[in-house]
Amino acid sequence: MTVLVDAINHRKPSGTTDSTVLGPFHMVESPHRELGANISLDHNGEPCVFAGQARSSDGTPLPGARVDVWQANGAGYYDVQQPDVQPERNLRGLFVADDRGPFWLRTVVPRYYPIPDDGPVGQLLAATDRHPNRPAHIHLIAEADGHAPLTTHVFVEGSPYLDSDTVFGVKRSLIRPVVVVDDPLRAEHYGVANPFRLLEFDVILDPGPGGTRP
Ligand SMILES: [Fe+2]
């Protein structure tokens, strides 16, 4: 039902990034972090650079776009699920794209995870003979002046459960590979050792209704 509501409320203008569900774990305000910061405070998972471009649907870069990112760690848990284990605000960050539109940060490759399946949700899953798992993903909310905010995920290519996400949030257009890059200059740019893992995902925003540009 949540995904149906998303589909009805967010009809996709051509050329913009697909939206998907917010999910239950955007529970706290993400801390503002500098471009290139490492949001993995517990270092639980395979290190990875996450990078992309913020652009308008006509291709114009969006300097100053705000990209709020949050994800599970390499064990499949969010900070709010493990307050005694993970540092506060682990794997969360609010980034501002630079003066040409790119954003980049250091993190870990997220792992798939089961949604909490006690209570009514568990009963519903059991009654419909479905598993509780979501494929590996990073959540984003992207905003830029004059554009409609975008709530979405990037899904990790090759993750288990891409074809059977328990909340039906997967869209093919949102799946990206984690690739190994051997490029000393790019490694230096991102502040990581070469070679490095890279997940790239551009956010293309809609300047139509919902934007605030006069
Ligand atoms: Fe999630």
mmCIF file with all atom_site columns, C-alpha atoms and ligand atoms in Angstrom:
data_model
loop_
_atom_site.group_PDB
_atom_site.id
_atom_site.type_symbol
_atom_site.label_atom_id
_atom_site.label_alt_id
_atom_site.label_comp_id
_atom_site.label_asym_id
_atom_site.label_entity_id
_atom_site.label_seq_id
_atom_site.pdbx_PDB_ins_code
_atom_site.Cartn_x
_atom_site.Cartn_y
_atom_site.Cartn_z
_atom_site.occupancy
_atom_site.B_iso_or_equiv
_atom_site.pdbx_formal_charge
_atom_site.auth_seq_id
_atom_site.auth_comp_id
_atom_site.auth_asym_id
_atom_site.auth_atom_id
_atom_site.pdbx_PDB_model_num
ATOM   1   C  CA . MET A 1 1   ? 0.000  0.000   0.000   1.00 0.00 ? 1   MET A CA 1
ATOM   2   C  CA . THR A 1 2   ? 2.822  2.397   0.844   1.00 0.00 ? 2   THR A CA 1
ATOM   3   C  CA . VAL A 1 3   ? 4.328  1.885   -2.592  1.00 0.00 ? 3   VAL A CA 1
ATOM   4   C  CA . LEU A 1 4   ? 0.961  2.398   -4.283  1.00 0.00 ? 4   LEU A CA 1
ATOM   5   C  CA . VAL A 1 5   ? 0.618  5.723   -2.471  1.00 0.00 ? 5   VAL A CA 1
ATOM   6   C  CA . ASP A 1 6   ? 4.123  6.680   -3.619  1.00 0.00 ? 6   ASP A CA 1
ATOM   7   C  CA . ALA A 1 7   ? 3.256  5.788   -7.212  1.00 0.00 ? 7   ALA A CA 1
ATOM   8   C  CA . ILE A 1 8   ? 0.078  7.871   -7.148  1.00 0.00 ? 8   ILE A CA 1
ATOM   9   C  CA . ASN A 1 9   ? 1.589  10.885  -5.410  1.00 0.00 ? 9   ASN A CA 1
ATOM   10  C  CA . HIS A 1 10  ? 4.836  10.931  -7.373  1.00 0.00 ? 10  HIS A CA 1
ATOM   11  C  CA . ARG A 1 11  ? 4.093  10.490  -11.049 1.00 0.00 ? 11  ARG A CA 1
ATOM   12  C  CA . LYS A 1 12  ? 7.519  10.677  -12.595 1.00 0.00 ? 12  LYS A CA 1
ATOM   13  C  CA . PRO A 1 13  ? 8.219  13.443  -15.089 1.00 0.00 ? 13  PRO A CA 1
ATOM   14  C  CA . SER A 1 14  ? 10.462 12.058  -17.778 1.00 0.00 ? 14  SER A CA 1
ATOM   15  C  CA . GLY A 1 15  ? 14.138 12.397  -17.077 1.00 0.00 ? 15  GLY A CA 1
ATOM   16  C  CA . THR A 1 16  ? 13.953 12.746  -13.325 1.00 0.00 ? 16  THR A CA 1
ATOM   17  C  CA . THR A 1 17  ? 15.042 10.231  -10.702 1.00 0.00 ? 17  THR A CA 1
ATOM   18  C  CA . ASP A 1 18  ? 12.365 7.821   -9.536  1.00 0.00 ? 18  ASP A CA 1
ATOM   19  C  CA . SER A 1 19  ? 11.124 8.165   -5.986  1.00 0.00 ? 19  SER A CA 1
ATOM   20  C  CA . THR A 1 20  ? 10.473 5.371   -3.536  1.00 0.00 ? 20  THR A CA 1
ATOM   21  C  CA . VAL A 1 21  ? 9.317  4.949   0.037   1.00 0.00 ? 21  VAL A CA 1
ATOM   22  C  CA . LEU A 1 22  ? 10.731 6.929   2.958   1.00 0.00 ? 22  LEU A CA 1
ATOM   23  C  CA . GLY A 1 23  ? 10.959 3.886   5.226   1.00 0.00 ? 23  GLY A CA 1
ATOM   24  C  CA . PRO A 1 24  ? 10.790 3.835   9.026   1.00 0.00 ? 24  PRO A CA 1
ATOM   25  C  CA . PHE A 1 25  ? 14.385 4.665   9.897   1.00 0.00 ? 25  PHE A CA 1
ATOM   26  C  CA . HIS A 1 26  ? 14.588 8.370   9.051   1.00 0.00 ? 26  HIS A CA 1
ATOM   27  C  CA . MET A 1 27  ? 13.912 8.982   12.708  1.00 0.00 ? 27  MET A CA 1
ATOM   28  C  CA . VAL A 1 28  ? 16.505 11.563  13.611  1.00 0.00 ? 28  VAL A CA 1
ATOM   29  C  CA . GLU A 1 29  ? 17.885 14.648  11.955  1.00 0.00 ? 29  GLU A CA 1
ATOM   30  C  CA . SER A 1 30  ? 20.967 13.863  9.934   1.00 0.00 ? 30  SER A CA 1
ATOM   31  C  CA . PRO A 1 31  ? 24.039 15.825  10.989  1.00 0.00 ? 31  PRO A CA 1
ATOM   32  C  CA . HIS A 1 32  ? 25.510 18.273  8.491   1.00 0.00 ? 32  HIS A CA 1
ATOM   33  C  CA . ARG A 1 33  ? 28.778 16.857  7.174   1.00 0.00 ? 33  ARG A CA 1
ATOM   34  C  CA . GLU A 1 34  ? 31.445 18.179  4.842   1.00 0.00 ? 34  GLU A CA 1
ATOM   35  C  CA . LEU A 1 35  ? 31.735 16.702  1.367   1.00 0.00 ? 35  LEU A CA 1
ATOM   36  C  CA . GLY A 1 36  ? 33.964 13.642  1.525   1.00 0.00 ? 36  GLY A CA 1
ATOM   37  C  CA . ALA A 1 37  ? 33.247 12.939  5.202   1.00 0.00 ? 37  ALA A CA 1
ATOM   38  C  CA . ASN A 1 38  ? 33.081 9.338   6.352   1.00 0.00 ? 38  ASN A CA 1
ATOM   39  C  CA . ILE A 1 39  ? 29.601 8.599   7.726   1.00 0.00 ? 39  ILE A CA 1
ATOM   40  C  CA . SER A 1 40  ? 30.623 5.110   8.875   1.00 0.00 ? 40  SER A CA 1
ATOM   41  C  CA . LEU A 1 41  ? 31.510 5.787   12.479  1.00 0.00 ? 41  LEU A CA 1
ATOM   42  C  CA . ASP A 1 42  ? 31.583 2.098   13.465  1.00 0.00 ? 42  ASP A CA 1
ATOM   43  C  CA . HIS A 1 43  ? 33.543 0.926   10.385  1.00 0.00 ? 43  HIS A CA 1
ATOM   44  C  CA . ASN A 1 44  ? 31.283 -2.101  10.117  1.00 0.00 ? 44  ASN A CA 1
ATOM   45  C  CA . GLY A 1 45  ? 31.257 -3.053  6.457   1.00 0.00 ? 45  GLY A CA 1
ATOM   46  C  CA . GLU A 1 46  ? 33.295 -2.791  3.275   1.00 0.00 ? 46  GLU A CA 1
ATOM   47  C  CA . PRO A 1 47  ? 34.522 0.777   2.746   1.00 0.00 ? 47  PRO A CA 1
ATOM   48  C  CA . CYS A 1 48  ? 32.934 2.471   -0.248  1.00 0.00 ? 48  CYS A CA 1
ATOM   49  C  CA . VAL A 1 49  ? 32.745 5.928   -1.812  1.00 0.00 ? 49  VAL A CA 1
ATOM   50  C  CA . PHE A 1 50  ? 29.227 7.128   -2.616  1.00 0.00 ? 50  PHE A CA 1
ATOM   51  C  CA . ALA A 1 51  ? 29.175 9.869   -5.223  1.00 0.00 ? 51  ALA A CA 1
ATOM   52  C  CA . GLY A 1 52  ? 26.798 11.530  -7.622  1.00 0.00 ? 52  GLY A CA 1
ATOM   53  C  CA . GLN A 1 53  ? 25.676 14.655  -9.406  1.00 0.00 ? 53  GLN A CA 1
ATOM   54  C  CA . ALA A 1 54  ? 22.660 16.744  -8.512  1.00 0.00 ? 54  ALA A CA 1
ATOM   55  C  CA . ARG A 1 55  ? 21.035 18.027  -11.697 1.00 0.00 ? 55  ARG A CA 1
ATOM   56  C  CA . SER A 1 56  ? 17.793 19.498  -12.914 1.00 0.00 ? 56  SER A CA 1
ATOM   57  C  CA . SER A 1 57  ? 15.778 17.587  -15.513 1.00 0.00 ? 57  SER A CA 1
ATOM   58  C  CA . ASP A 1 58  ? 17.292 19.674  -18.331 1.00 0.00 ? 58  ASP A CA 1
ATOM   59  C  CA . GLY A 1 59  ? 20.785 18.623  -17.257 1.00 0.00 ? 59  GLY A CA 1
ATOM   60  C  CA . THR A 1 60  ? 21.664 21.852  -15.462 1.00 0.00 ? 60  THR A CA 1
ATOM   61  C  CA . PRO A 1 61  ? 23.889 21.174  -12.418 1.00 0.00 ? 61  PRO A CA 1
ATOM   62  C  CA . LEU A 1 62  ? 22.393 22.123  -9.070  1.00 0.00 ? 62  LEU A CA 1
ATOM   63  C  CA . PRO A 1 63  ? 25.146 23.594  -6.910  1.00 0.00 ? 63  PRO A CA 1
ATOM   64  C  CA . GLY A 1 64  ? 24.066 23.816  -3.307  1.00 0.00 ? 64  GLY A CA 1
ATOM   65  C  CA . ALA A 1 65  ? 21.616 20.914  -3.592  1.00 0.00 ? 65  ALA A CA 1
ATOM   66  C  CA . ARG A 1 66  ? 21.085 19.248  -0.226  1.00 0.00 ? 66  ARG A CA 1
ATOM   67  C  CA . VAL A 1 67  ? 21.408 15.471  -0.067  1.00 0.00 ? 67  VAL A CA 1
ATOM   68  C  CA . ASP A 1 68  ? 20.360 13.714  3.132   1.00 0.00 ? 68  ASP A CA 1
ATOM   69  C  CA . VAL A 1 69  ? 21.699 10.158  3.299   1.00 0.00 ? 69  VAL A CA 1
ATOM   70  C  CA . TRP A 1 70  ? 21.061 7.323   5.747   1.00 0.00 ? 70  TRP A CA 1
ATOM   71  C  CA . GLN A 1 71  ? 21.682 3.589   5.616   1.00 0.00 ? 71  GLN A CA 1
ATOM   72  C  CA . ALA A 1 72  ? 22.217 0.361   7.527   1.00 0.00 ? 72  ALA A CA 1
ATOM   73  C  CA . ASN A 1 73  ? 25.723 -0.849  8.306   1.00 0.00 ? 73  ASN A CA 1
ATOM   74  C  CA . GLY A 1 74  ? 27.501 -3.925  6.975   1.00 0.00 ? 74  GLY A CA 1
ATOM   75  C  CA . ALA A 1 75  ? 25.594 -6.089  9.439   1.00 0.00 ? 75  ALA A CA 1
ATOM   76  C  CA . GLY A 1 76  ? 22.206 -4.794  8.290   1.00 0.00 ? 76  GLY A CA 1
ATOM   77  C  CA . TYR A 1 77  ? 21.334 -2.550  11.250  1.00 0.00 ? 77  TYR A CA 1
ATOM   78  C  CA . TYR A 1 78  ? 20.564 1.170   11.556  1.00 0.00 ? 78  TYR A CA 1
ATOM   79  C  CA . ASP A 1 79  ? 22.014 3.166   14.446  1.00 0.00 ? 79  ASP A CA 1
ATOM   80  C  CA . VAL A 1 80  ? 18.566 3.608   15.992  1.00 0.00 ? 80  VAL A CA 1
ATOM   81  C  CA . GLN A 1 81  ? 18.183 -0.178  16.213  1.00 0.00 ? 81  GLN A CA 1
ATOM   82  C  CA . GLN A 1 82  ? 21.423 -0.580  18.128  1.00 0.00 ? 82  GLN A CA 1
ATOM   83  C  CA . PRO A 1 83  ? 21.756 2.465   20.404  1.00 0.00 ? 83  PRO A CA 1
ATOM   84  C  CA . ASP A 1 84  ? 24.090 0.558   22.720  1.00 0.00 ? 84  ASP A CA 1
ATOM   85  C  CA . VAL A 1 85  ? 26.271 -0.737  19.881  1.00 0.00 ? 85  VAL A CA 1
ATOM   86  C  CA . GLN A 1 86  ? 26.501 1.921   17.185  1.00 0.00 ? 86  GLN A CA 1
ATOM   87  C  CA . PRO A 1 87  ? 27.595 5.534   17.662  1.00 0.00 ? 87  PRO A CA 1
ATOM   88  C  CA . GLU A 1 88  ? 24.827 8.117   17.582  1.00 0.00 ? 88  GLU A CA 1
ATOM   89  C  CA . ARG A 1 89  ? 24.053 9.341   14.027  1.00 0.00 ? 89  ARG A CA 1
ATOM   90  C  CA . ASN A 1 90  ? 26.119 6.514   12.548  1.00 0.00 ? 90  ASN A CA 1
ATOM   91  C  CA . LEU A 1 91  ? 25.673 6.277   8.778   1.00 0.00 ? 91  LEU A CA 1
ATOM   92  C  CA . ARG A 1 92  ? 23.669 9.481   8.499   1.00 0.00 ? 92  ARG A CA 1
ATOM   93  C  CA . GLY A 1 93  ? 24.689 12.743  6.907   1.00 0.00 ? 93  GLY A CA 1
ATOM   94  C  CA . LEU A 1 94  ? 23.329 15.874  5.304   1.00 0.00 ? 94  LEU A CA 1
ATOM   95  C  CA . PHE A 1 95  ? 25.592 17.009  2.473   1.00 0.00 ? 95  PHE A CA 1
ATOM   96  C  CA . VAL A 1 96  ? 25.568 20.085  0.264   1.00 0.00 ? 96  VAL A CA 1
ATOM   97  C  CA . ALA A 1 97  ? 26.623 19.598  -3.359  1.00 0.00 ? 97  ALA A CA 1
ATOM   98  C  CA . ASP A 1 98  ? 29.574 21.723  -4.410  1.00 0.00 ? 98  ASP A CA 1
ATOM   99  C  CA . ASP A 1 99  ? 29.495 24.697  -6.772  1.00 0.00 ? 99  ASP A CA 1
ATOM   100 C  CA . ARG A 1 100 ? 29.210 22.437  -9.831  1.00 0.00 ? 100 ARG A CA 1
ATOM   101 C  CA . GLY A 1 101 ? 26.645 19.965  -8.442  1.00 0.00 ? 101 GLY A CA 1
ATOM   102 C  CA . PRO A 1 102 ? 28.635 16.875  -7.403  1.00 0.00 ? 102 PRO A CA 1
ATOM   103 C  CA . PHE A 1 103 ? 28.398 15.336  -3.962  1.00 0.00 ? 103 PHE A CA 1
ATOM   104 C  CA . TRP A 1 104 ? 30.545 12.592  -2.511  1.00 0.00 ? 104 TRP A CA 1
ATOM   105 C  CA . LEU A 1 105 ? 31.074 10.873  0.806   1.00 0.00 ? 105 LEU A CA 1
ATOM   106 C  CA . ARG A 1 106 ? 32.744 7.859   2.324   1.00 0.00 ? 106 ARG A CA 1
ATOM   107 C  CA . THR A 1 107 ? 30.675 5.050   3.798   1.00 0.00 ? 107 THR A CA 1
ATOM   108 C  CA . VAL A 1 108 ? 30.394 1.254   3.789   1.00 0.00 ? 108 VAL A CA 1
ATOM   109 C  CA . VAL A 1 109 ? 28.447 -1.017  1.473   1.00 0.00 ? 109 VAL A CA 1
ATOM   110 C  CA . PRO A 1 110 ? 25.076 -1.518  3.208   1.00 0.00 ? 110 PRO A CA 1
ATOM   111 C  CA . ARG A 1 111 ? 23.714 -5.007  3.777   1.00 0.00 ? 111 ARG A CA 1
ATOM   112 C  CA . TYR A 1 112 ? 20.201 -6.279  3.189   1.00 0.00 ? 112 TYR A CA 1
ATOM   113 C  CA . TYR A 1 113 ? 18.136 -6.428  6.381   1.00 0.00 ? 113 TYR A CA 1
ATOM   114 C  CA . PRO A 1 114 ? 14.852 -7.729  7.787   1.00 0.00 ? 114 PRO A CA 1
ATOM   115 C  CA . ILE A 1 115 ? 12.278 -5.150  8.776   1.00 0.00 ? 115 ILE A CA 1
ATOM   116 C  CA . PRO A 1 116 ? 11.043 -5.564  12.350  1.00 0.00 ? 116 PRO A CA 1
ATOM   117 C  CA . ASP A 1 117 ? 8.548  -8.395  12.025  1.00 0.00 ? 117 ASP A CA 1
ATOM   118 C  CA . ASP A 1 118 ? 7.047  -8.664  15.455  1.00 0.00 ? 118 ASP A CA 1
ATOM   119 C  CA . GLY A 1 119 ? 3.431  -7.611  15.926  1.00 0.00 ? 119 GLY A CA 1
ATOM   120 C  CA . PRO A 1 120 ? 0.913  -7.061  13.114  1.00 0.00 ? 120 PRO A CA 1
ATOM   121 C  CA . VAL A 1 121 ? 3.565  -6.712  10.390  1.00 0.00 ? 121 VAL A CA 1
ATOM   122 C  CA . GLY A 1 122 ? 4.936  -10.142 11.253  1.00 0.00 ? 122 GLY A CA 1
ATOM   123 C  CA . GLN A 1 123 ? 1.464  -11.625 11.298  1.00 0.00 ? 123 GLN A CA 1
ATOM   124 C  CA . LEU A 1 124 ? 0.739  -10.126 7.883   1.00 0.00 ? 124 LEU A CA 1
ATOM   125 C  CA . LEU A 1 125 ? 3.993  -11.459 6.440   1.00 0.00 ? 125 LEU A CA 1
ATOM   126 C  CA . ALA A 1 126 ? 3.361  -14.906 7.910   1.00 0.00 ? 126 ALA A CA 1
ATOM   127 C  CA . ALA A 1 127 ? -0.207 -14.943 6.621   1.00 0.00 ? 127 ALA A CA 1
ATOM   128 C  CA . THR A 1 128 ? 0.985  -14.105 3.103   1.00 0.00 ? 128 THR A CA 1
ATOM   129 C  CA . ASP A 1 129 ? 3.991  -16.474 3.317   1.00 0.00 ? 129 ASP A CA 1
ATOM   130 C  CA . ARG A 1 130 ? 6.501  -13.695 2.700   1.00 0.00 ? 130 ARG A CA 1
ATOM   131 C  CA . HIS A 1 131 ? 9.971  -13.071 4.112   1.00 0.00 ? 131 HIS A CA 1
ATOM   132 C  CA . PRO A 1 132 ? 10.709 -9.787  5.967   1.00 0.00 ? 132 PRO A CA 1
ATOM   133 C  CA . ASN A 1 133 ? 13.859 -8.751  4.064   1.00 0.00 ? 133 ASN A CA 1
ATOM   134 C  CA . ARG A 1 134 ? 14.769 -5.631  2.138   1.00 0.00 ? 134 ARG A CA 1
ATOM   135 C  CA . PRO A 1 135 ? 17.641 -5.614  -0.395  1.00 0.00 ? 135 PRO A CA 1
ATOM   136 C  CA . ALA A 1 136 ? 20.724 -3.509  0.382   1.00 0.00 ? 136 ALA A CA 1
ATOM   137 C  CA . HIS A 1 137 ? 20.114 0.210   -0.187  1.00 0.00 ? 137 HIS A CA 1
ATOM   138 C  CA . ILE A 1 138 ? 21.054 3.753   0.766   1.00 0.00 ? 138 ILE A CA 1
ATOM   139 C  CA . HIS A 1 139 ? 18.231 6.217   1.466   1.00 0.00 ? 139 HIS A CA 1
ATOM   140 C  CA . LEU A 1 140 ? 18.317 9.764   0.117   1.00 0.00 ? 140 LEU A CA 1
ATOM   141 C  CA . ILE A 1 141 ? 16.241 12.888  0.327   1.00 0.00 ? 141 ILE A CA 1
ATOM   142 C  CA . ALA A 1 142 ? 17.474 15.425  -2.212  1.00 0.00 ? 142 ALA A CA 1
ATOM   143 C  CA . GLU A 1 143 ? 16.341 19.040  -2.268  1.00 0.00 ? 143 GLU A CA 1
ATOM   144 C  CA . ALA A 1 144 ? 17.306 22.075  -4.315  1.00 0.00 ? 144 ALA A CA 1
ATOM   145 C  CA . ASP A 1 145 ? 15.853 25.551  -4.642  1.00 0.00 ? 145 ASP A CA 1
ATOM   146 C  CA . GLY A 1 146 ? 13.097 25.674  -7.219  1.00 0.00 ? 146 GLY A CA 1
ATOM   147 C  CA . HIS A 1 147 ? 12.685 21.899  -7.380  1.00 0.00 ? 147 HIS A CA 1
ATOM   148 C  CA . ALA A 1 148 ? 10.381 19.334  -5.855  1.00 0.00 ? 148 ALA A CA 1
ATOM   149 C  CA . PRO A 1 149 ? 12.077 17.340  -3.061  1.00 0.00 ? 149 PRO A CA 1
ATOM   150 C  CA . LEU A 1 150 ? 12.945 13.759  -3.965  1.00 0.00 ? 150 LEU A CA 1
ATOM   151 C  CA . THR A 1 151 ? 12.739 10.845  -1.524  1.00 0.00 ? 151 THR A CA 1
ATOM   152 C  CA . THR A 1 152 ? 14.349 7.718   -2.891  1.00 0.00 ? 152 THR A CA 1
ATOM   153 C  CA . HIS A 1 153 ? 16.881 4.884   -2.437  1.00 0.00 ? 153 HIS A CA 1
ATOM   154 C  CA . VAL A 1 154 ? 19.785 3.579   -4.441  1.00 0.00 ? 154 VAL A CA 1
ATOM   155 C  CA . PHE A 1 155 ? 19.790 -0.222  -4.382  1.00 0.00 ? 155 PHE A CA 1
ATOM   156 C  CA . VAL A 1 156 ? 22.999 -2.266  -4.536  1.00 0.00 ? 156 VAL A CA 1
ATOM   157 C  CA . GLU A 1 157 ? 23.185 -4.388  -7.666  1.00 0.00 ? 157 GLU A CA 1
ATOM   158 C  CA . GLY A 1 158 ? 23.554 -8.072  -6.852  1.00 0.00 ? 158 GLY A CA 1
ATOM   159 C  CA . SER A 1 159 ? 22.013 -7.796  -3.389  1.00 0.00 ? 159 SER A CA 1
ATOM   160 C  CA . PRO A 1 160 ? 19.749 -10.619 -2.240  1.00 0.00 ? 160 PRO A CA 1
ATOM   161 C  CA . TYR A 1 161 ? 16.026 -9.780  -2.295  1.00 0.00 ? 161 TYR A CA 1
ATOM   162 C  CA . LEU A 1 162 ? 16.110 -7.241  -5.148  1.00 0.00 ? 162 LEU A CA 1
ATOM   163 C  CA . ASP A 1 163 ? 13.328 -9.261  -6.743  1.00 0.00 ? 163 ASP A CA 1
ATOM   164 C  CA . SER A 1 164 ? 11.326 -9.708  -3.556  1.00 0.00 ? 164 SER A CA 1
ATOM   165 C  CA . ASP A 1 165 ? 11.716 -6.562  -1.415  1.00 0.00 ? 165 ASP A CA 1
ATOM   166 C  CA . THR A 1 166 ? 9.253  -7.063  1.402   1.00 0.00 ? 166 THR A CA 1
ATOM   167 C  CA . VAL A 1 167 ? 7.942  -3.483  1.055   1.00 0.00 ? 167 VAL A CA 1
ATOM   168 C  CA . PHE A 1 168 ? 7.983  -3.550  -2.788  1.00 0.00 ? 168 PHE A CA 1
ATOM   169 C  CA . GLY A 1 169 ? 10.210 -0.462  -2.899  1.00 0.00 ? 169 GLY A CA 1
ATOM   170 C  CA . VAL A 1 170 ? 12.564 -1.575  -5.684  1.00 0.00 ? 170 VAL A CA 1
ATOM   171 C  CA . LYS A 1 171 ? 12.515 0.136   -9.056  1.00 0.00 ? 171 LYS A CA 1
ATOM   172 C  CA . ARG A 1 172 ? 14.920 -1.103  -11.713 1.00 0.00 ? 172 ARG A CA 1
ATOM   173 C  CA . SER A 1 173 ? 16.030 2.471   -12.431 1.00 0.00 ? 173 SER A CA 1
ATOM   174 C  CA . LEU A 1 174 ? 17.345 2.792   -8.875  1.00 0.00 ? 174 LEU A CA 1
ATOM   175 C  CA . ILE A 1 175 ? 19.766 -0.176  -8.941  1.00 0.00 ? 175 ILE A CA 1
ATOM   176 C  CA . ARG A 1 176 ? 23.479 0.610   -9.254  1.00 0.00 ? 176 ARG A CA 1
ATOM   177 C  CA . PRO A 1 177 ? 26.636 -1.532  -9.054  1.00 0.00 ? 177 PRO A CA 1
ATOM   178 C  CA . VAL A 1 178 ? 29.406 -1.164  -6.508  1.00 0.00 ? 178 VAL A CA 1
ATOM   179 C  CA . VAL A 1 179 ? 32.494 -1.161  -8.710  1.00 0.00 ? 179 VAL A CA 1
ATOM   180 C  CA . VAL A 1 180 ? 36.191 -1.353  -7.847  1.00 0.00 ? 180 VAL A CA 1
ATOM   181 C  CA . VAL A 1 181 ? 38.043 1.633   -9.280  1.00 0.00 ? 181 VAL A CA 1
ATOM   182 C  CA . ASP A 1 182 ? 41.813 1.623   -9.821  1.00 0.00 ? 182 ASP A CA 1
ATOM   183 C  CA . ASP A 1 183 ? 42.589 5.302   -10.369 1.00 0.00 ? 183 ASP A CA 1
ATOM   184 C  CA . PRO A 1 184 ? 45.083 7.037   -8.083  1.00 0.00 ? 184 PRO A CA 1
ATOM   185 C  CA . LEU A 1 185 ? 43.910 10.534  -8.990  1.00 0.00 ? 185 LEU A CA 1
ATOM   186 C  CA . ARG A 1 186 ? 40.267 9.797   -8.212  1.00 0.00 ? 186 ARG A CA 1
ATOM   187 C  CA . ALA A 1 187 ? 41.293 8.000   -5.020  1.00 0.00 ? 187 ALA A CA 1
ATOM   188 C  CA . GLU A 1 188 ? 43.203 11.113  -3.960  1.00 0.00 ? 188 GLU A CA 1
ATOM   189 C  CA . HIS A 1 189 ? 40.197 13.285  -4.817  1.00 0.00 ? 189 HIS A CA 1
ATOM   190 C  CA . TYR A 1 190 ? 37.967 11.170  -2.589  1.00 0.00 ? 190 TYR A CA 1
ATOM   191 C  CA . GLY A 1 191 ? 40.585 10.855  0.152   1.00 0.00 ? 191 GLY A CA 1
ATOM   192 C  CA . VAL A 1 192 ? 40.773 7.058   0.028   1.00 0.00 ? 192 VAL A CA 1
ATOM   193 C  CA . ALA A 1 193 ? 43.420 4.439   -0.700  1.00 0.00 ? 193 ALA A CA 1
ATOM   194 C  CA . ASN A 1 194 ? 43.629 3.173   -4.266  1.00 0.00 ? 194 ASN A CA 1
ATOM   195 C  CA . PRO A 1 195 ? 41.940 0.970   -5.486  1.00 0.00 ? 195 PRO A CA 1
ATOM   196 C  CA . PHE A 1 196 ? 38.554 1.690   -3.934  1.00 0.00 ? 196 PHE A CA 1
ATOM   197 C  CA . ARG A 1 197 ? 34.890 0.697   -4.154  1.00 0.00 ? 197 ARG A CA 1
ATOM   198 C  CA . LEU A 1 198 ? 32.545 3.229   -5.722  1.00 0.00 ? 198 LEU A CA 1
ATOM   199 C  CA . LEU A 1 199 ? 28.759 3.499   -5.855  1.00 0.00 ? 199 LEU A CA 1
ATOM   200 C  CA . GLU A 1 200 ? 27.585 6.260   -8.188  1.00 0.00 ? 200 GLU A CA 1
ATOM   201 C  CA . PHE A 1 201 ? 24.050 7.633   -8.281  1.00 0.00 ? 201 PHE A CA 1
ATOM   202 C  CA . ASP A 1 202 ? 22.922 10.908  -9.816  1.00 0.00 ? 202 ASP A CA 1
ATOM   203 C  CA . VAL A 1 203 ? 19.833 12.691  -8.539  1.00 0.00 ? 203 VAL A CA 1
ATOM   204 C  CA . ILE A 1 204 ? 17.822 14.426  -11.231 1.00 0.00 ? 204 ILE A CA 1
ATOM   205 C  CA . LEU A 1 205 ? 15.231 16.761  -9.713  1.00 0.00 ? 205 LEU A CA 1
ATOM   206 C  CA . ASP A 1 206 ? 11.941 18.045  -11.080 1.00 0.00 ? 206 ASP A CA 1
ATOM   207 C  CA . PRO A 1 207 ? 11.659 21.839  -11.471 1.00 0.00 ? 207 PRO A CA 1
ATOM   208 C  CA . GLY A 1 208 ? 7.899  21.544  -11.900 1.00 0.00 ? 208 GLY A CA 1
ATOM   209 C  CA . PRO A 1 209 ? 5.084  21.914  -9.348  1.00 0.00 ? 209 PRO A CA 1
ATOM   210 C  CA . GLY A 1 210 ? 6.350  21.574  -5.827  1.00 0.00 ? 210 GLY A CA 1
ATOM   211 C  CA . GLY A 1 211 ? 9.427  23.614  -6.545  1.00 0.00 ? 211 GLY A CA 1
ATOM   212 C  CA . THR A 1 212 ? 9.900  26.994  -4.929  1.00 0.00 ? 212 THR A CA 1
ATOM   213 C  CA . ARG A 1 213 ? 11.638 28.911  -7.705  1.00 0.00 ? 213 ARG A CA 1
ATOM   214 C  CA . PRO A 1 214 ? 9.562  32.027  -8.535  1.00 0.00 ? 214 PRO A CA 1
HETATM 215 FE FE . FE  B 2 .   ? 16.259 1.188   4.752   1.00 0.00 ? 1   FE  B FE 1
#
